Short mmCIF file of C-alpha atoms in Angstrom, two decimals:
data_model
loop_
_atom_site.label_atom_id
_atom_site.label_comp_id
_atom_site.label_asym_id
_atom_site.label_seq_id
_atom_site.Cartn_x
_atom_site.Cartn_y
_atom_site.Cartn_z
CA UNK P 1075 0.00 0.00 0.00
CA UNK P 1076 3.24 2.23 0.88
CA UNK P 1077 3.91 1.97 -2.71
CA UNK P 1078 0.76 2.81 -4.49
CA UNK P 1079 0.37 6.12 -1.87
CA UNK P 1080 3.62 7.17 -3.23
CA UNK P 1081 3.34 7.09 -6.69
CA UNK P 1082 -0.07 8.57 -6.27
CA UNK P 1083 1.45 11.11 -4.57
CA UNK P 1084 4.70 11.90 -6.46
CA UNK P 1085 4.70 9.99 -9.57
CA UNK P 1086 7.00 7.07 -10.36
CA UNK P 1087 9.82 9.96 -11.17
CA UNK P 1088 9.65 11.02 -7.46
CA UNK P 1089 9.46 7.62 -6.65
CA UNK P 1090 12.45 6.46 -3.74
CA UNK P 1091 13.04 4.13 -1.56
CA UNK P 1092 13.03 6.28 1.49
CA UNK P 1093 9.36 7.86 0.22
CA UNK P 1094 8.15 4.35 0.54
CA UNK P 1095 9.86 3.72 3.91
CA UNK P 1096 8.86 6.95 5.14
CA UNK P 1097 5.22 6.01 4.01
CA UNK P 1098 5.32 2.64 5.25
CA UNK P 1099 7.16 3.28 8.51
CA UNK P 1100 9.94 0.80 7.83
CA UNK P 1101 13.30 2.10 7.84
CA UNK P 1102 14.95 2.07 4.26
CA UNK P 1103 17.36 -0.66 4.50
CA UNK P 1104 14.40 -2.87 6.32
CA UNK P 1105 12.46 -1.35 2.98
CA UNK P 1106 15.32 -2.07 0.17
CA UNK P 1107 15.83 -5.57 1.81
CA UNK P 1108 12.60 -7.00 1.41
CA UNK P 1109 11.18 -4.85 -1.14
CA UNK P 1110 13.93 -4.34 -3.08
CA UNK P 1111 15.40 -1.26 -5.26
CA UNK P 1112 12.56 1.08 -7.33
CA UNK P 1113 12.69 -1.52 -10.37
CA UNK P 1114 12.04 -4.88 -7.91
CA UNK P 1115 8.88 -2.84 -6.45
CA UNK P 1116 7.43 -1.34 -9.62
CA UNK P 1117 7.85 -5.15 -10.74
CA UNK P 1118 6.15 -6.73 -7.94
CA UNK P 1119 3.51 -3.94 -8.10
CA UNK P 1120 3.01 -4.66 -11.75
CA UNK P 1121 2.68 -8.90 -10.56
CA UNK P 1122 0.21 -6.76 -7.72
CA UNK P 1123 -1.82 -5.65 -10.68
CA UNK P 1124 -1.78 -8.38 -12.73
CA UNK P 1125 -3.14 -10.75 -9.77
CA UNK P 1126 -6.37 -8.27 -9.11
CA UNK P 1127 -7.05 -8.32 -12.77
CA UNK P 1128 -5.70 -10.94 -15.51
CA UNK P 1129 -5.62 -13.60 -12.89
CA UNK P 1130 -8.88 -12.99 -11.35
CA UNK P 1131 -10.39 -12.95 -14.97
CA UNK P 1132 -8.27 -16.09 -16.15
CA UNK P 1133 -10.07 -17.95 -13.15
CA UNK P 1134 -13.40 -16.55 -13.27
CA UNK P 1135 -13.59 -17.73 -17.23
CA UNK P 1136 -12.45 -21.06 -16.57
CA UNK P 1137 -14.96 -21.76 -14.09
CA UNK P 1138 -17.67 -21.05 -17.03
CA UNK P 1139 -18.85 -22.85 -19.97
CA UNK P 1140 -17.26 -20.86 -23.42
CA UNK P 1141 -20.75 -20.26 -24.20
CA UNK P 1142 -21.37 -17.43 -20.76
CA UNK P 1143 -17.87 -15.67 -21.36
CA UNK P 1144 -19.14 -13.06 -23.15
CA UNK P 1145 -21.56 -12.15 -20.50
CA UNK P 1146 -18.83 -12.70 -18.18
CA UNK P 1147 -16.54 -9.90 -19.95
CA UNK P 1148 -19.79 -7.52 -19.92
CA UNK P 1149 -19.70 -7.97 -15.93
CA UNK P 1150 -16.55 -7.93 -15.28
CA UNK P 1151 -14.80 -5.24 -17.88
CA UNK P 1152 -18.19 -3.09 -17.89
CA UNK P 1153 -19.27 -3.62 -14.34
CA UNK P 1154 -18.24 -2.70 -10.76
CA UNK P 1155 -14.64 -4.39 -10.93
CA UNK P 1156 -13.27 -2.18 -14.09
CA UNK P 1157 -15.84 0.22 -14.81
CA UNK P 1158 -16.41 1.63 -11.23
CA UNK P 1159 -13.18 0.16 -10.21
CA UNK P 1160 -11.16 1.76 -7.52
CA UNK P 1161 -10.15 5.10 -8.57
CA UNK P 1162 -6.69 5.00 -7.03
CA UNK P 1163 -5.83 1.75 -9.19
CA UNK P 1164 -7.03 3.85 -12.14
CA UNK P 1165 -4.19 6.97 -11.04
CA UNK P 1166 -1.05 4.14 -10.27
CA UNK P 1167 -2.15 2.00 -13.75
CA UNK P 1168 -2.00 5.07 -15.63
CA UNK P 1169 1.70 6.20 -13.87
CA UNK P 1170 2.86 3.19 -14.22
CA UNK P 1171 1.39 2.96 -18.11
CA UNK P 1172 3.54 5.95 -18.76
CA UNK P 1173 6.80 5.11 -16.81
CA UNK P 1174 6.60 1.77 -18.77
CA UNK P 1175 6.46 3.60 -22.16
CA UNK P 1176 9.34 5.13 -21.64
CA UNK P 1177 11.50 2.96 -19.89
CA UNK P 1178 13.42 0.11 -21.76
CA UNK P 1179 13.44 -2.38 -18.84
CA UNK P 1180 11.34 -4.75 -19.96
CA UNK P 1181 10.47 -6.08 -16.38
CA UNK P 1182 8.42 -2.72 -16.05
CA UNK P 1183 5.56 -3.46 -18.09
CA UNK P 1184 2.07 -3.92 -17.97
CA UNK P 1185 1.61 -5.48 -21.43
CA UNK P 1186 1.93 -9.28 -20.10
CA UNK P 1187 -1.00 -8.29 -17.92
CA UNK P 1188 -2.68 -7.03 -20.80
CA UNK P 1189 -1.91 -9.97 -23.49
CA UNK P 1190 -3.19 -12.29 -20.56
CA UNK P 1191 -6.68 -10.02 -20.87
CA UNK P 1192 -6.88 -9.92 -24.32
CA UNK P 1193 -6.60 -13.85 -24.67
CA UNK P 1194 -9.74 -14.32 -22.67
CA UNK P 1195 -11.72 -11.82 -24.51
CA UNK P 1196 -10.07 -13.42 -27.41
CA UNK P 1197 -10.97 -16.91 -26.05
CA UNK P 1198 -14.31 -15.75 -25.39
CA UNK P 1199 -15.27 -14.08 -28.71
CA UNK P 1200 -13.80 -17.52 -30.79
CA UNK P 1201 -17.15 -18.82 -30.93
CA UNK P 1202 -18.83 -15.89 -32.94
CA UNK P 1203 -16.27 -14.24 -34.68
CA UNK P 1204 -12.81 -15.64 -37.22
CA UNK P 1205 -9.81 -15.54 -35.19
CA UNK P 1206 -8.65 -12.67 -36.65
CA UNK P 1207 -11.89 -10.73 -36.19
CA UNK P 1208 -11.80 -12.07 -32.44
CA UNK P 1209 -8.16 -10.42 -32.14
CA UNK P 1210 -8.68 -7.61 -33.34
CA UNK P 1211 -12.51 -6.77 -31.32
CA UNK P 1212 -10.62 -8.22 -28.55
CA UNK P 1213 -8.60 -5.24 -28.40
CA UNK P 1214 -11.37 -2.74 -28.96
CA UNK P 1215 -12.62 -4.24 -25.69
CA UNK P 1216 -9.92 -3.78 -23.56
CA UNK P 1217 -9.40 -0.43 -25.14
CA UNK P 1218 -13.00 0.62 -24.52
CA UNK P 1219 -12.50 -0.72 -20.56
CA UNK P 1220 -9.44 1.03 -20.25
CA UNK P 1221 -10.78 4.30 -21.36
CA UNK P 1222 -14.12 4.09 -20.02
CA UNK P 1223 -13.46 3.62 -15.99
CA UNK P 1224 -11.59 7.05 -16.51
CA UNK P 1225 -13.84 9.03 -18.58
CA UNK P 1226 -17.08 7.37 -15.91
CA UNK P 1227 -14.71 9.55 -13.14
CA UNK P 1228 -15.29 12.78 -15.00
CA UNK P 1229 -18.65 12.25 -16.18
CA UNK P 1230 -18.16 12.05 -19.53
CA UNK P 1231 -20.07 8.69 -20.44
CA UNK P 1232 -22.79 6.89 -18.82
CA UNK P 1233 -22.08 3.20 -17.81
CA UNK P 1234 -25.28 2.54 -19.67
CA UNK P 1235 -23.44 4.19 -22.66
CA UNK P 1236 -20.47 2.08 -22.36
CA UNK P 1237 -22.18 -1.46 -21.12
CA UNK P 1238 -24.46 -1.05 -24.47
CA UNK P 1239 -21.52 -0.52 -27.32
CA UNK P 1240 -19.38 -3.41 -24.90
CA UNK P 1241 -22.81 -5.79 -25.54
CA UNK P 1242 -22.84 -5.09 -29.14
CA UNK P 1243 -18.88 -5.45 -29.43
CA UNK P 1244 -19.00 -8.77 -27.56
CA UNK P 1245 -21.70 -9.97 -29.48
CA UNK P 1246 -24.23 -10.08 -27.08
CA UNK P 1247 -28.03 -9.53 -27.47
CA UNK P 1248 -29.68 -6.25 -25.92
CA UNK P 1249 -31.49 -7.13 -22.90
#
């Protein structure tokens, strides 16, 4: 938690290791022992990240026939855990998002996390649609659930709005 209130606070630029023992109340070697140096944490962040959302939708699709995964998707991408997701996950995706682009360290990167989304909306859209067609919607999707949780936050789109074009991209009929 240390780490996230830091970067929310100062950016990943600003980002130290005595920020985040001053934050967590560790001292810095106690901090830079366990935690490691700034690339280690943004790196287990990242694995953080990836955990609360790739994994959680990995094992929520498994446990559902190919046929529901759509509707699955529409919950989960569209409803309360991306689309009013917790705004201060929004702030440290986004920081890290940008860090990542411009760093060359490939360990700071939130593209596996992403690849691992897009191959169950892939997965899940390979009933309806060619393979290719089910790529490239796939990204579309995650593109659209990406955007949309920030642009709910300033009021610029209705969920309504969103969950409606995510049905018809997914395939699903209007209920």
């Amino acid at each position: 938690r240390a780490l996230e209130e830091c970067i929310r606070e100062v950016g990943i630029a600003g980002l130290t290791v005595q920020k985040v023992a001053e934050r967590s109340g560790f001292s810095r070697g106690h901090v830079r022992h366990y935690l490691g140096n700034k690339a280690d944490q943004l790196s287990a962040l990242i694995d953080v990240y990836s955990d609360r959302y790739a994994s959680t939708l990995e094992e929520q699709a498994r446990a559902v026939p190919i046929e529901q995964r759509r509707s699955l998707i529409l919950s989960e991408l569209f409803g309360e855990t991306w689309l009013e997701s917790r705004p201060e996950d929004d702030v440290v995706l986004d920081h890290l998002n940008a860090y990542a682009s411009s760093n060359p360290d490939p360990g700071i990167s939130l593209a596996p996390m992403y690849e691992r989304i897009l191959a169950v909306i892939r997965d899940a859209l390979s009933p309806v649609l060619p393979p290719e067609q089910a790529a490239s919607r796939a990204r579309v999707i995650l593109a659209l659930a990406y955007g949309a949780s920030s642009m709910r936050r300033l009021d610029l789109v209705s969920a309504a709005d969103v969950q409606a074009n995510a049905r018809a991209l997914l395939e699903l009929p209007a209920p």
